């Protein structure tokens, strides 16, 4: 039985592209059944170009987690995800934290990537924070999503050295290379266990 993967994106979709490239090269042991986003973005365009079903579920404005309006938005997102019957949901640069409706339906099958060696430097500015802290090593992590911010159980991580002269862009680019490889590996491992 095919292992069905749905990917959530908010931006350029380079992590998604690593999965598409692996699929096209016959190196992905899973089917990419859909790509969802909270905004129209390059990631959605990448999915369309690759022949993958897409949906956009915009948030009308920034809504705090736990509020009735946010819970309603999240419940609708859960319905959109459920339509595609995924075995795994990959948060790949999806810039919204999932709330209770999504977590209660899919919480045991959502993974995320993060550009740091968790639990160090959680949150949206991990690369900048690592540089500001004077870290000599950072890296990439893949973990199971829980109700916290980058606090879920680690699946894997790999160190990336901070080089002299690194700025946020150069360091992040080297981390992304590792993130992309780890993501494909983890999806294949989870598919093999399915």
mmCIF file of C-alpha atoms in Angstrom, residues 83-157:
data_model
loop_
_atom_site.group_PDB
_atom_site.id
_atom_site.type_symbol
_atom_site.label_atom_id
_atom_site.label_comp_id
_atom_site.label_asym_id
_atom_site.label_seq_id
_atom_site.Cartn_x
_atom_site.Cartn_y
_atom_site.Cartn_z
ATOM 1 C CA UNK A 83 -9.683 15.031 1.977
ATOM 2 C CA UNK A 84 -6.329 13.642 0.788
ATOM 3 C CA UNK A 85 -6.138 10.812 3.381
ATOM 4 C CA UNK A 86 -2.448 11.316 4.234
ATOM 5 C CA UNK A 87 -0.399 8.827 6.191
ATOM 6 C CA UNK A 88 2.080 11.639 6.909
ATOM 7 C CA UNK A 89 1.828 15.431 7.004
ATOM 8 C CA UNK A 90 5.107 17.259 6.390
ATOM 9 C CA UNK A 91 5.340 20.838 7.601
ATOM 10 C CA UNK A 92 7.977 22.121 5.160
ATOM 11 C CA UNK A 93 8.403 25.813 5.816
ATOM 12 C CA UNK A 94 4.750 26.147 6.847
ATOM 13 C CA UNK A 95 4.774 29.307 8.940
ATOM 14 C CA UNK A 96 1.665 28.648 11.019
ATOM 15 C CA UNK A 97 1.565 26.619 14.213
ATOM 16 C CA UNK A 98 -1.136 23.977 14.047
ATOM 17 C CA UNK A 99 -3.870 24.179 16.679
ATOM 18 C CA UNK A 100 -5.991 21.606 18.503
ATOM 19 C CA UNK A 101 -8.249 20.503 15.602
ATOM 20 C CA UNK A 102 -5.311 19.530 13.370
ATOM 21 C CA UNK A 103 -3.318 18.100 16.247
ATOM 22 C CA UNK A 104 -6.194 15.927 17.474
ATOM 23 C CA UNK A 105 -6.714 14.454 13.986
ATOM 24 C CA UNK A 106 -3.145 14.213 12.703
ATOM 25 C CA UNK A 107 -0.887 14.804 15.711
ATOM 26 C CA UNK A 108 0.698 11.369 15.570
ATOM 27 C CA UNK A 109 1.722 11.813 11.925
ATOM 28 C CA UNK A 110 3.010 15.386 11.460
ATOM 29 C CA UNK A 111 6.714 16.053 11.077
ATOM 30 C CA UNK A 112 8.563 19.348 10.774
ATOM 31 C CA UNK A 113 12.067 20.468 9.891
ATOM 32 C CA UNK A 114 14.025 23.109 11.783
ATOM 33 C CA UNK A 115 17.302 24.881 10.921
ATOM 34 C CA UNK A 116 19.045 24.283 14.272
ATOM 35 C CA UNK A 117 20.037 21.454 16.588
ATOM 36 C CA UNK A 118 16.938 21.344 18.747
ATOM 37 C CA UNK A 119 16.310 21.982 21.598
ATOM 38 C CA UNK A 120 18.717 24.863 20.847
ATOM 39 C CA UNK A 121 17.334 27.894 19.010
ATOM 40 C CA UNK A 122 13.635 27.065 18.601
ATOM 41 C CA UNK A 123 11.337 29.512 16.830
ATOM 42 C CA UNK A 124 11.263 31.410 13.552
ATOM 43 C CA UNK A 125 14.748 32.966 13.748
ATOM 44 C CA UNK A 126 16.914 29.940 14.528
ATOM 45 C CA UNK A 127 19.786 30.779 12.183
ATOM 46 C CA UNK A 128 19.948 34.413 13.291
ATOM 47 C CA UNK A 129 19.738 33.342 16.943
ATOM 48 C CA UNK A 130 22.592 30.833 16.531
ATOM 49 C CA UNK A 131 24.813 33.509 14.997
ATOM 50 C CA UNK A 132 23.876 36.048 17.684
ATOM 51 C CA UNK A 133 24.734 33.503 20.395
ATOM 52 C CA UNK A 134 28.173 32.908 18.882
ATOM 53 C CA UNK A 135 27.462 29.228 18.220
ATOM 54 C CA UNK A 136 30.261 27.407 16.403
ATOM 55 C CA UNK A 137 27.953 24.563 15.418
ATOM 56 C CA UNK A 138 24.277 24.511 14.548
ATOM 57 C CA UNK A 139 22.441 22.197 12.181
ATOM 58 C CA UNK A 140 19.169 20.741 11.010
ATOM 59 C CA UNK A 141 16.543 18.767 12.919
ATOM 60 C CA UNK A 142 13.479 16.769 11.924
ATOM 61 C CA UNK A 143 10.948 16.093 14.651
ATOM 62 C CA UNK A 144 7.389 15.022 15.413
ATOM 63 C CA UNK A 145 5.149 18.065 15.849
ATOM 64 C CA UNK A 146 3.456 18.535 19.219
ATOM 65 C CA UNK A 147 1.563 21.419 20.841
ATOM 66 C CA UNK A 148 4.747 23.393 21.600
ATOM 67 C CA UNK A 149 7.013 25.462 19.388
ATOM 68 C CA UNK A 150 9.716 23.130 18.033
ATOM 69 C CA UNK A 151 9.481 20.925 21.139
ATOM 70 C CA UNK A 152 8.398 17.592 19.643
ATOM 71 C CA UNK A 153 10.301 14.325 19.830
ATOM 72 C CA UNK A 154 13.402 14.346 17.636
ATOM 73 C CA UNK A 155 13.569 11.928 14.710
ATOM 74 C CA UNK A 156 17.023 12.930 13.481
ATOM 75 C CA UNK A 157 19.436 15.838 13.376
#
